[in-house]
PDB file of C-alpha atoms in Angstrom:
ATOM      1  CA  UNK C  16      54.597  98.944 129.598  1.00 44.00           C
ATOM      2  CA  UNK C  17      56.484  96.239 131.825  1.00 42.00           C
ATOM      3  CA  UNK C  18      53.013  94.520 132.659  1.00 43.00           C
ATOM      4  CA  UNK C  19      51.209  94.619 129.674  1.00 44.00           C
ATOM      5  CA  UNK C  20      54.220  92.962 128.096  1.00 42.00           C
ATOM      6  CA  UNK C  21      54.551  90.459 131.139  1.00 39.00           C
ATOM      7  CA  UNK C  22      50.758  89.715 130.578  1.00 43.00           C
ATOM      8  CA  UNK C  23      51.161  89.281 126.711  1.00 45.00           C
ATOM      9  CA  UNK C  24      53.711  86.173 127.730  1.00 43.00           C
ATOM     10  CA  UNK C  25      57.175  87.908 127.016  1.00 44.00           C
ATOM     11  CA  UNK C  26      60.296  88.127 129.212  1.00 41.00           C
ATOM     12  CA  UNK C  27      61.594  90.953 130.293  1.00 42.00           C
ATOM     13  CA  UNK C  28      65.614  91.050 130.006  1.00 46.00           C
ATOM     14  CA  UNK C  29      68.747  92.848 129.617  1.00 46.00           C
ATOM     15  CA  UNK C  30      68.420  91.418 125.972  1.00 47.00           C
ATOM     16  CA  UNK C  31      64.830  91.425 125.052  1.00 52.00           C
ATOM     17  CA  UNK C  32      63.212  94.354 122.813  1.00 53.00           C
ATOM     18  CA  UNK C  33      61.094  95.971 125.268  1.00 45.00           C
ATOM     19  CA  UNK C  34      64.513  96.711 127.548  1.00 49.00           C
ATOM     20  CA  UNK C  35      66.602  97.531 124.617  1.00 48.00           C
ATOM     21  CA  UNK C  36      64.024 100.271 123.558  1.00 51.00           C
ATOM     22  CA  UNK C  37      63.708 101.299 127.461  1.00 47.00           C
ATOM     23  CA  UNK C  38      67.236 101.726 127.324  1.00 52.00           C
ATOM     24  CA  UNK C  39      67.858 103.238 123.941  1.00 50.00           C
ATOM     25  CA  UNK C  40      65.596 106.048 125.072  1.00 48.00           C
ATOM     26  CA  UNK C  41      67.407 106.424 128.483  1.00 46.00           C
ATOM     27  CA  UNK C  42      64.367 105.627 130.716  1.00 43.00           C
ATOM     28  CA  UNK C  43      66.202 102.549 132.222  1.00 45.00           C
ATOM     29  CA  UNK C  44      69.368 101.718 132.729  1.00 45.00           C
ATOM     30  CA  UNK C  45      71.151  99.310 130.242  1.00 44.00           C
ATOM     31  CA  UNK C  46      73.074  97.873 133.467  1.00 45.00           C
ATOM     32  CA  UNK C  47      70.930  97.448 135.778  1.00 43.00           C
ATOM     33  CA  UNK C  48      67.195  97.934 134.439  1.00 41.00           C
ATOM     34  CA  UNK C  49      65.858 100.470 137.335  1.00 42.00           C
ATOM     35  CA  UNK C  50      64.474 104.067 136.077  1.00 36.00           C
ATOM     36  CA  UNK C  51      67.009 106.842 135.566  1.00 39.00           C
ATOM     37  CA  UNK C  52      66.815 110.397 136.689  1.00 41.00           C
ATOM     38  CA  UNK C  53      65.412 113.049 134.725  1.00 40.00           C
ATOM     39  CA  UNK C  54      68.782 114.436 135.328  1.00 34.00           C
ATOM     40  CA  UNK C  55      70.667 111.462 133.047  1.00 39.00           C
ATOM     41  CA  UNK C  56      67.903 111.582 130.652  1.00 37.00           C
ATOM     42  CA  UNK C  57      68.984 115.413 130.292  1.00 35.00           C
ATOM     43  CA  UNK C  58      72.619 114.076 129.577  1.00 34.00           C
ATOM     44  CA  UNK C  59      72.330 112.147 126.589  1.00 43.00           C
ATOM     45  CA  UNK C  60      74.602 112.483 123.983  1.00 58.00           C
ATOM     46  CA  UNK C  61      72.668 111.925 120.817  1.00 68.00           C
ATOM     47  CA  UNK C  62      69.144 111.679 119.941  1.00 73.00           C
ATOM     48  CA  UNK C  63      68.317 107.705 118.678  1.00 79.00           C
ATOM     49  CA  UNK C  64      66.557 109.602 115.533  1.00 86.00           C
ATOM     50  CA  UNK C  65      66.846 112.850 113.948  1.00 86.00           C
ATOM     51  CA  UNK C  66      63.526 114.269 112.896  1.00 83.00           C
ATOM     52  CA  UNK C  67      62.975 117.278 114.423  1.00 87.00           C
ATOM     53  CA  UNK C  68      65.907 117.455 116.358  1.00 87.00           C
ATOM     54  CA  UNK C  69      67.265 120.902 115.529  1.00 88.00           C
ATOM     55  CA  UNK C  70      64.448 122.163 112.906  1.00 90.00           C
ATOM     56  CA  UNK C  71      60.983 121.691 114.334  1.00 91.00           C
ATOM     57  CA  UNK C  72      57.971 122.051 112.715  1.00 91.00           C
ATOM     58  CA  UNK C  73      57.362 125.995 113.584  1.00 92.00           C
ATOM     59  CA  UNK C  74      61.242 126.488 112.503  1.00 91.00           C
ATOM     60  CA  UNK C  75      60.430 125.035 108.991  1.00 92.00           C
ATOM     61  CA  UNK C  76      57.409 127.454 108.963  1.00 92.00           C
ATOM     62  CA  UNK C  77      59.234 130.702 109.589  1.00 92.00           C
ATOM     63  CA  UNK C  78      62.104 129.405 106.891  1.00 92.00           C
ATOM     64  CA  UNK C  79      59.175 128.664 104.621  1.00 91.00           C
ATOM     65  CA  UNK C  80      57.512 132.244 104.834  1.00 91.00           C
ATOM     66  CA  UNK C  81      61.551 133.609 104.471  1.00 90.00           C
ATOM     67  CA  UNK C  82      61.660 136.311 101.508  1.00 88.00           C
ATOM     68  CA  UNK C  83      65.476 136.347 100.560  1.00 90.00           C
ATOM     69  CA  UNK C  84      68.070 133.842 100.213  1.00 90.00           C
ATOM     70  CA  UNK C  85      70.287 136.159 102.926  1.00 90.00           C
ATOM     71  CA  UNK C  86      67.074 135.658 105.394  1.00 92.00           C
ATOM     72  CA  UNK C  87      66.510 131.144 104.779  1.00 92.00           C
ATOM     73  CA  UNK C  88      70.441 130.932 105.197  1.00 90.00           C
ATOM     74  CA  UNK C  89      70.342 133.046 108.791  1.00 90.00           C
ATOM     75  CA  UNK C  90      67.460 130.806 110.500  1.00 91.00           C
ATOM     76  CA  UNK C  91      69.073 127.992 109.059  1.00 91.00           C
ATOM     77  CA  UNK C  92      72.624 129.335 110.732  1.00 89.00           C
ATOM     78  CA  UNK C  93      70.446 129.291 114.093  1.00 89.00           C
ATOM     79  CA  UNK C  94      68.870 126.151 113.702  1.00 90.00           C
ATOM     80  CA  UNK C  95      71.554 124.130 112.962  1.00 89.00           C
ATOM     81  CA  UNK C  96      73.641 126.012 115.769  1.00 86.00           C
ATOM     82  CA  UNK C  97      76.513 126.924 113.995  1.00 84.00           C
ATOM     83  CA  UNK C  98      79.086 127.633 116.765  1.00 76.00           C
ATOM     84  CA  UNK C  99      81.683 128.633 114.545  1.00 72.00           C
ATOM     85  CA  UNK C 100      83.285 132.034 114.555  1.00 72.00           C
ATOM     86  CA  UNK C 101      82.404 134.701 111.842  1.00 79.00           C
ATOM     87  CA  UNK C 102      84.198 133.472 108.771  1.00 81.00           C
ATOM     88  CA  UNK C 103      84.687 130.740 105.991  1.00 85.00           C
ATOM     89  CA  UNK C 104      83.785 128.681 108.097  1.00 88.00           C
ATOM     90  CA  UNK C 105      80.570 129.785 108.857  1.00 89.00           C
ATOM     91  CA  UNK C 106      79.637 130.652 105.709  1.00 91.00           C
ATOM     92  CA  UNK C 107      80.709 127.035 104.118  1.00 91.00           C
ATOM     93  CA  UNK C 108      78.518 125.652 106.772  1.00 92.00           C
ATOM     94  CA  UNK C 109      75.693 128.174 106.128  1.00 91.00           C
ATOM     95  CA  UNK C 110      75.871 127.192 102.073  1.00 92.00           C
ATOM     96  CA  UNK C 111      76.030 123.336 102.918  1.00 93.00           C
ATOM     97  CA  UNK C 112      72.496 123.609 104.929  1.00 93.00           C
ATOM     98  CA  UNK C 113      71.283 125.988 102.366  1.00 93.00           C
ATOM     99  CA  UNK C 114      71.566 123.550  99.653  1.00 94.00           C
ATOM    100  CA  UNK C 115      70.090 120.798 101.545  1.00 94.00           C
ATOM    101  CA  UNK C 116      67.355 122.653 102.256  1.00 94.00           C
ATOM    102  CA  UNK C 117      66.693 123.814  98.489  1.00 93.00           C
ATOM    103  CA  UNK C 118      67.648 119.971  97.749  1.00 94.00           C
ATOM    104  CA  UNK C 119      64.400 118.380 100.354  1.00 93.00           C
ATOM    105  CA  UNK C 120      61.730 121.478  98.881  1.00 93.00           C
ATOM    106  CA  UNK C 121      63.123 120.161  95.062  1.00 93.00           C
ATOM    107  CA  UNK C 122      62.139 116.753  96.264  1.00 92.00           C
ATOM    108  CA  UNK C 123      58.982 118.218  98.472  1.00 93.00           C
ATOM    109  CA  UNK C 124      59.356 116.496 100.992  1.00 93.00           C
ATOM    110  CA  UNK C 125      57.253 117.120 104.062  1.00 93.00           C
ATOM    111  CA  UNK C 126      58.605 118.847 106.973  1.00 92.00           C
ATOM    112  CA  UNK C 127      59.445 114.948 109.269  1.00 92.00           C
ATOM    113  CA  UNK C 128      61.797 114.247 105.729  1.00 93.00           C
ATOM    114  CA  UNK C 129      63.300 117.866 105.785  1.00 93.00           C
ATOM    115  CA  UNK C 130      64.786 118.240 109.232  1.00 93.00           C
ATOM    116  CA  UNK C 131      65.771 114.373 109.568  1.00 93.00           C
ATOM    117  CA  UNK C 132      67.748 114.985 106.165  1.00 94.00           C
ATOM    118  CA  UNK C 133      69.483 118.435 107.381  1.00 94.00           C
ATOM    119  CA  UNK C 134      70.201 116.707 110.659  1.00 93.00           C
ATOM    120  CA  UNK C 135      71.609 113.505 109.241  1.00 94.00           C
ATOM    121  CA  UNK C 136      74.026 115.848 107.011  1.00 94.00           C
ATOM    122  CA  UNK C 137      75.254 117.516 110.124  1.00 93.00           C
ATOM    123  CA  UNK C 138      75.731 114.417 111.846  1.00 93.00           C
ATOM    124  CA  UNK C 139      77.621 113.258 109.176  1.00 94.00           C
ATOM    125  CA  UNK C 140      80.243 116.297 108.826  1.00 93.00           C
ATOM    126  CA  UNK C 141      80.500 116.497 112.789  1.00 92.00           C
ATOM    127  CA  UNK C 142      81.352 112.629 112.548  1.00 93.00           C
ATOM    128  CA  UNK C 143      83.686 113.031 110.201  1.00 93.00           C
ATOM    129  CA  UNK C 144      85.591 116.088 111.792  1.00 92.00           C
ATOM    130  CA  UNK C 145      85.989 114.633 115.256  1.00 91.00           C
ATOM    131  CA  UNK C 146      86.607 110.673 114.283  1.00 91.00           C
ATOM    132  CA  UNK C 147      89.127 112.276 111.413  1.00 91.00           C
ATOM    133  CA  UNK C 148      87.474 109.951 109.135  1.00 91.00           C
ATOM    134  CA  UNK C 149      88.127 108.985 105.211  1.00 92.00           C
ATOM    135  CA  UNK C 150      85.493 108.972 102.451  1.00 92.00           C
ATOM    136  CA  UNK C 151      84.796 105.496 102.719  1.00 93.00           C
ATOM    137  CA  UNK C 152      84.183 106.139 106.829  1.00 93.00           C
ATOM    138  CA  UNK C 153      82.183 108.973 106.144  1.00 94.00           C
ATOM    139  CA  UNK C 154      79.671 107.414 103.672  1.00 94.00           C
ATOM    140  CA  UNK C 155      79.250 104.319 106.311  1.00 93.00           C
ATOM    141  CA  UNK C 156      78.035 106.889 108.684  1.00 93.00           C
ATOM    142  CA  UNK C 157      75.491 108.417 106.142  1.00 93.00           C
ATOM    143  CA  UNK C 158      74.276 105.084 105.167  1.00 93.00           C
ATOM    144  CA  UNK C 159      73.603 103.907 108.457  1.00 92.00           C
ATOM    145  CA  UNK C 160      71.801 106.664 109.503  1.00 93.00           C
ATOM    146  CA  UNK C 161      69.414 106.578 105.779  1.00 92.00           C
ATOM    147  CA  UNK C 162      69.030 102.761 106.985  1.00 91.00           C
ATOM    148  CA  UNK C 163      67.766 103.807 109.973  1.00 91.00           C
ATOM    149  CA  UNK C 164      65.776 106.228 108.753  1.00 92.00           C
ATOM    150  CA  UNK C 165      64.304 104.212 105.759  1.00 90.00           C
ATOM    151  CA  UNK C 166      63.132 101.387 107.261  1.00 87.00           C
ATOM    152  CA  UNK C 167      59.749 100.967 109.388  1.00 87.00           C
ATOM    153  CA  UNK C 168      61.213  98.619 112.117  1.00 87.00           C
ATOM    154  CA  UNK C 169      60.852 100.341 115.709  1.00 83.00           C
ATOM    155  CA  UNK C 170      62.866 100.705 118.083  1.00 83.00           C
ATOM    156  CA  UNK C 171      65.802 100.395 115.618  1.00 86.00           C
ATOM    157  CA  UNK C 172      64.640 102.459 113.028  1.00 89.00           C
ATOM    158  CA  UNK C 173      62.073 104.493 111.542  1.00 90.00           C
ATOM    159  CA  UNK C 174      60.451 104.774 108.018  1.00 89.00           C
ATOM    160  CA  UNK C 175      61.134 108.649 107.442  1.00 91.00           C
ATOM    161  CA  UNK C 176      62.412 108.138 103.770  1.00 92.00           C
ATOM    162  CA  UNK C 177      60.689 106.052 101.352  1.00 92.00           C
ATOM    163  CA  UNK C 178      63.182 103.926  99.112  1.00 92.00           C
ATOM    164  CA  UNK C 179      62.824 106.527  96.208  1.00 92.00           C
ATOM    165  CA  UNK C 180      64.166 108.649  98.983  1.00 93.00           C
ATOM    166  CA  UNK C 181      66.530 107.142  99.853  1.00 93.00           C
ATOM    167  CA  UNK C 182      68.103 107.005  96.220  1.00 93.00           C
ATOM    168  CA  UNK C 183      67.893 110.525  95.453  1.00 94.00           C
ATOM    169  CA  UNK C 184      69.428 111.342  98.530  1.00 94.00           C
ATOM    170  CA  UNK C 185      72.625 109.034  97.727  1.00 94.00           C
ATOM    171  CA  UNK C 186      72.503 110.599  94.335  1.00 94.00           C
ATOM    172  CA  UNK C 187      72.408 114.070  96.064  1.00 94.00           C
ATOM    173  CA  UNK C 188      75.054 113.813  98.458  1.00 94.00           C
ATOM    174  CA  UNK C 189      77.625 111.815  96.289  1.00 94.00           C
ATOM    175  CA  UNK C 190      77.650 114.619  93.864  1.00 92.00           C
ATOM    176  CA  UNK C 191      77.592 117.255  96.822  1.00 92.00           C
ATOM    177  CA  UNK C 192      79.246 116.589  99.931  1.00 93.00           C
ATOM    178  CA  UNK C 193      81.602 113.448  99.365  1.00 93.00           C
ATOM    179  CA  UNK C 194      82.901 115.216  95.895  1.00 92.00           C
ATOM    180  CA  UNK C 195      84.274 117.732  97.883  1.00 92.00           C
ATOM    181  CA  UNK C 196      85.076 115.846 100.716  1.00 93.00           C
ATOM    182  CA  UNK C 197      88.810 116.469 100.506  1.00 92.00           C
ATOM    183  CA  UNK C 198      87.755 120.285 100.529  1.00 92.00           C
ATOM    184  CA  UNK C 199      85.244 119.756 103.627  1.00 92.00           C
ATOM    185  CA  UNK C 200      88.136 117.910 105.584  1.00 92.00           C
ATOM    186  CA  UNK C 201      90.744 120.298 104.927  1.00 90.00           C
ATOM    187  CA  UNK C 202      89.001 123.265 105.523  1.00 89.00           C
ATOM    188  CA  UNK C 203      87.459 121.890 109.250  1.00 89.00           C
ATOM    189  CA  UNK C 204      90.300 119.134 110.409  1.00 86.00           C
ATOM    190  CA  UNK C 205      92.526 120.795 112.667  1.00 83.00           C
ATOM    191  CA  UNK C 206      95.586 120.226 111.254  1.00 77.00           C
ATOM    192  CA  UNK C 207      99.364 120.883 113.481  1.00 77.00           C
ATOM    193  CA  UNK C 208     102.401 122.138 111.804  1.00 76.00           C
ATOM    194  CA  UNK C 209     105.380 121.305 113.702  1.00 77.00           C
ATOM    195  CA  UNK C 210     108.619 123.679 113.393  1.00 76.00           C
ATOM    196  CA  UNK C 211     111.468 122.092 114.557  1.00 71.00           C
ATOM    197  CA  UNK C 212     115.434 123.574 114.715  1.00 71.00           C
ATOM    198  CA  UNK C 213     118.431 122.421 116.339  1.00 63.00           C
ATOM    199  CA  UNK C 214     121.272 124.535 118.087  1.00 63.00           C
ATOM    200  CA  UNK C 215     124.470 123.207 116.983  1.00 58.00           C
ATOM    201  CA  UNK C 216     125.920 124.403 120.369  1.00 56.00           C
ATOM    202  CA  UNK C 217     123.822 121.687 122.350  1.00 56.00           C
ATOM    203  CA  UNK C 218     125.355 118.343 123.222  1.00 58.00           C
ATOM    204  CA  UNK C 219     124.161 115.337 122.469  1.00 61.00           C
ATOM    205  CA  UNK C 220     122.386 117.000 119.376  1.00 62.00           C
ATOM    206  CA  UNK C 221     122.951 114.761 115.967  1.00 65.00           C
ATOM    207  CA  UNK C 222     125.232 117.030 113.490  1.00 66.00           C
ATOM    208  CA  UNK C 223     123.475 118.420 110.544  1.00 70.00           C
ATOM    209  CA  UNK C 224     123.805 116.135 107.292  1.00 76.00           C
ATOM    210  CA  UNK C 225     126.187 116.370 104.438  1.00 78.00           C
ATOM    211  CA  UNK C 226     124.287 118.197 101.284  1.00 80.00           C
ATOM    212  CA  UNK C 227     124.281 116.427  98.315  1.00 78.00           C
ATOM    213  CA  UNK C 228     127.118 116.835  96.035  1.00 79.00           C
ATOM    214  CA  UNK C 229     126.141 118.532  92.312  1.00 82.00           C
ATOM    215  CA  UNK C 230     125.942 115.838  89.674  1.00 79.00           C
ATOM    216  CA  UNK C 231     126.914 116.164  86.058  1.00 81.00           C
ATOM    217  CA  UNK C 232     126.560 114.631  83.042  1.00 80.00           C
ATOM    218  CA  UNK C 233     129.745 112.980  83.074  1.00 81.00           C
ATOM    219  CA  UNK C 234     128.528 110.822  86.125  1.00 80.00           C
ATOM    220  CA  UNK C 235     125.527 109.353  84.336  1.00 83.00           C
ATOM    221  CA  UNK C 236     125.454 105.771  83.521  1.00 84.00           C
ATOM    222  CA  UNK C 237     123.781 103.273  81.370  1.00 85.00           C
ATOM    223  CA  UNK C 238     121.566 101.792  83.739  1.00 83.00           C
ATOM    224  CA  UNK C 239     121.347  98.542  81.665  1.00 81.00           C
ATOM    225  CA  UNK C 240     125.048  98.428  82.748  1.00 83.00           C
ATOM    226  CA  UNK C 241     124.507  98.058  86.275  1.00 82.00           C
ATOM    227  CA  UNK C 242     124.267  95.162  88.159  1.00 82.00           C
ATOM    228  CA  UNK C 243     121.363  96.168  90.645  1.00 81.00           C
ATOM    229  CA  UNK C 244     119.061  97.381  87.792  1.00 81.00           C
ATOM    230  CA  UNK C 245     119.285  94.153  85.720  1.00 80.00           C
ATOM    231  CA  UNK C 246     116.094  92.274  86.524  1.00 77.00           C
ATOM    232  CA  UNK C 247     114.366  95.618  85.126  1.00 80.00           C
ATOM    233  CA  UNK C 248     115.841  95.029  81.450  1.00 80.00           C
ATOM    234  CA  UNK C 249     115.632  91.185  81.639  1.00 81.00           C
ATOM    235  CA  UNK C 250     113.817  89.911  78.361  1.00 79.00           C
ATOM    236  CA  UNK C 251     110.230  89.106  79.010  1.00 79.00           C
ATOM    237  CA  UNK C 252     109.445  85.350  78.434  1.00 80.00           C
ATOM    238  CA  UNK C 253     107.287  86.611  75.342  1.00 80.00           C
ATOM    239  CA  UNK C 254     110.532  88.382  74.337  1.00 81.00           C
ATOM    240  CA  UNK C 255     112.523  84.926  74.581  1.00 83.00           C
ATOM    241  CA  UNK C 256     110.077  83.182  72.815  1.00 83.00           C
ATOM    242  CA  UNK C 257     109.727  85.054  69.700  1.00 82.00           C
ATOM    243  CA  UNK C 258     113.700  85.110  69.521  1.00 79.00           C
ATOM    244  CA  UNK C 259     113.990  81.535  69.781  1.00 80.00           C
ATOM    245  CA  UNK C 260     111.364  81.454  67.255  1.00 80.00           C
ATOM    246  CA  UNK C 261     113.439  83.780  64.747  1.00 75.00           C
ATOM    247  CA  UNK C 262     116.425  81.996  65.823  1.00 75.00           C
ATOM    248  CA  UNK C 263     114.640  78.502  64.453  1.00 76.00           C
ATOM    249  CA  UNK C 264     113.409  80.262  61.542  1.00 75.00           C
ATOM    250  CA  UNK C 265     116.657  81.953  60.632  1.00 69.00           C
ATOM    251  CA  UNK C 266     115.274  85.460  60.969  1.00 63.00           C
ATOM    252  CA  UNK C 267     116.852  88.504  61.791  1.00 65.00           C
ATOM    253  CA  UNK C 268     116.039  91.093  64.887  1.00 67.00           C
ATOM    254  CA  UNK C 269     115.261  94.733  63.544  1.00 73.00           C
ATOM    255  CA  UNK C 270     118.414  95.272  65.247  1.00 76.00           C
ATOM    256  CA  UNK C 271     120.690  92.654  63.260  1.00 75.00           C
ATOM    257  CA  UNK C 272     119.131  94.172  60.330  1.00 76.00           C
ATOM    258  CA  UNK C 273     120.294  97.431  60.852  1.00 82.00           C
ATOM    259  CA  UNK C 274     123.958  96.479  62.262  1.00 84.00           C
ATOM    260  CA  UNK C 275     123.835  94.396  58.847  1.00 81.00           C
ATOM    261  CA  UNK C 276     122.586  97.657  56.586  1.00 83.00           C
ATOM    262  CA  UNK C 277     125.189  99.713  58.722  1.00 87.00           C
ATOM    263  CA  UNK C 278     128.489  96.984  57.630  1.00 87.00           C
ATOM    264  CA  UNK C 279     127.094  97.117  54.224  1.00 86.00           C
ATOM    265  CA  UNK C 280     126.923 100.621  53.616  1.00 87.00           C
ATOM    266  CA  UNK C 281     130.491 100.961  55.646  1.00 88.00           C
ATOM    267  CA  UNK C 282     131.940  98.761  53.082  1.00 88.00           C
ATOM    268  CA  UNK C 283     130.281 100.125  49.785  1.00 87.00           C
ATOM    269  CA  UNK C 284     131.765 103.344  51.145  1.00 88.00           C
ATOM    270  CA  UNK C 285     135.299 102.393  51.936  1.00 89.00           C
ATOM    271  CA  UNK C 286     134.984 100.654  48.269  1.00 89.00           C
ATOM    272  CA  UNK C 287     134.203 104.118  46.901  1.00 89.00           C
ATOM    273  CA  UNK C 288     137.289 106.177  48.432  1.00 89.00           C
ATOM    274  CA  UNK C 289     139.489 103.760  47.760  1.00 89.00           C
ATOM    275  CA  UNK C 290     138.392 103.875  43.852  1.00 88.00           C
ATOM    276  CA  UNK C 291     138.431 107.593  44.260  1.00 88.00           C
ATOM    277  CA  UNK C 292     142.403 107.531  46.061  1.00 88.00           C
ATOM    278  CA  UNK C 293     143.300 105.355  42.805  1.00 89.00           C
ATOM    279  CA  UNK C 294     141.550 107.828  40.380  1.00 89.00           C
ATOM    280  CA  UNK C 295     143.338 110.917  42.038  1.00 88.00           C
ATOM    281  CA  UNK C 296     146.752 108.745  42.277  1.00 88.00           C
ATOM    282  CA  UNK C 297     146.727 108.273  38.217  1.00 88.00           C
ATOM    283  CA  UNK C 298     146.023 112.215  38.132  1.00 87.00           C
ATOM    284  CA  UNK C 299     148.570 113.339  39.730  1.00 86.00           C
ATOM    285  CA  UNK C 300     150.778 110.474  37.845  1.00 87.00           C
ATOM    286  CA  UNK C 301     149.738 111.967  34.497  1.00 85.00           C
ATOM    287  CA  UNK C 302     150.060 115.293  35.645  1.00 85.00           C
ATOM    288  CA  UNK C 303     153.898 114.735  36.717  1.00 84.00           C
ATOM    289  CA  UNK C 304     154.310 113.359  33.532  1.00 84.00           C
ATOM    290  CA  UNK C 305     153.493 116.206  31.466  1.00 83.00           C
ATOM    291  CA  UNK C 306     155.451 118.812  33.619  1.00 83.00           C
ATOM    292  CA  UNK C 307     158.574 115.862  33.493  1.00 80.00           C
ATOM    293  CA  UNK C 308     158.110 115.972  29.377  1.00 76.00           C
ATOM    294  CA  UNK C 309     158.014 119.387  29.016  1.00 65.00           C
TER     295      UNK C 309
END
């Protein structure tokens, strides 16, 4: 390759495109530019793309010809190496590639779409379970890898998905995987509980707290009474404004209006017993009259 693209006029660098894809694909060094072993080819982490990295061709085949539901999620369980130990786990797992899988033969997709799509939804859980990553981290993982599986721009990506694709996939997974995300994390997220106690016996050990003493009604308060709470009851500056307004106008509040109802109907009743003292006064008068007379 190194000639051909020395003959064609190009450079060949630590930043031009022909060492970059070198590199990418581990058959030169990104340091130093010389060929690497077969031995630290063997030792890469992660494939640049994902078709066909854990179901190949044959593997789709044999899932294909599957008769049961029972039989598609076991050859999915060992194609997708699910290292988990017999459980929910597992079996959460097993349903997530299941559904994919029903999702990309919905879609028909050919068997290059298929595996890159079940791959890129593995890489996406195992990202999010080891960086401890939120929703939003998550879904910039699973875009990144649809961008660089959508696009037709080697070495940095391939066009596996077509932009129709690439839509119903977002579609898919919004109303699959990052619905239940919370559910996902919790249920693969290692997660410590810490149990800590305290002999009282130890020095240099802090004393326990004082409990909180019962409260009662009798120790509420008006909160508009207290000091500290006042700028929560302070009149808004709409507030002010239409009192100034029924000030200038000579209106009344709704509550002036009552207080003023209340005064008047104190009054018409203190009118009323004291009519009714005078009426029972002058009975009893005339009635000591007429036991006086006879």
């Amino acid at each position: 390759l190194k000639p051909a693209w020395l003959q064609q006029g190009h450079v060949v660098g630590p930043s031009s495109p022909l060492h970059f894809a070198l590199a990418t694909m581990g058959l030169i060094s990104a340091n130093r530019g010389r060929p690497e072993t077969c031995a630290k080819l063997a030792m890469a982490k992660k494939p640049l793309f994902l078709y066909f990295t854990d179901l190949k061709e044959a593997d789709l085949e044999r899932i294909a010809s599957a008769a049961t539901k029972s039989e598609v999620k076991q050859l999915l369980k060992d194609c997708m190496q699910i290292d988990e130990a017999k459980g929910f786990k597992t079996e959460i797992l097993a349903d997530m590639h299941y559904h994919n899988y029903t999702f990309c033969m919905s879609r028909n997709f050919v068997p290059a779409k298929t595996s890159t799509f079940l791959s890129t939804m593995k890489v996406v859980l195992d990202e999010a379970v080891s960086r401890r990553l939120d929703a939003d981290g998550a879904f910039e993982v699973c875009k990144q890898l649809l961008l660089q599986h959508g696009v037709e721009r080697p070495p940095w990506s391939v066009g596996v998905f077509s932009f129709d694709d690439v839509k119903a996939i977002m579609d898919y997974v919004h109303n699959t995987l990052f619905r239940h995300y919370r559910l996902y994390m919790y249920a693969f997220m290692t997660h410590c509980d810490l149990s800590f106690c305290s002999d009282n016996l130890v020095v240099n050990i802090a004393p326990p707290t004082m409990r909180p003493m019962t409260m009662s009604l009798l120790d509420e308060v008006d909160p508009r009474a207290q000091p500290e709470l006042a700028h929560l009851f302070k009149p808004s500056d709409v507030e002010m404004a239409e009192a100034e307004l029924r000030r200038l106008r000579g209106e009344t509040t709704p509550e002036e209006r009552a207080e003023k109802v209340k005064q008047k109907v104190d009054a018409g009743v203190q009118r009323l017993m004291e009519v009714f003292d005078q009426k029972i006064q002058e009975q009893d008068e005339r009635f000591q009259a007429m036991l006086d007379g006879s």
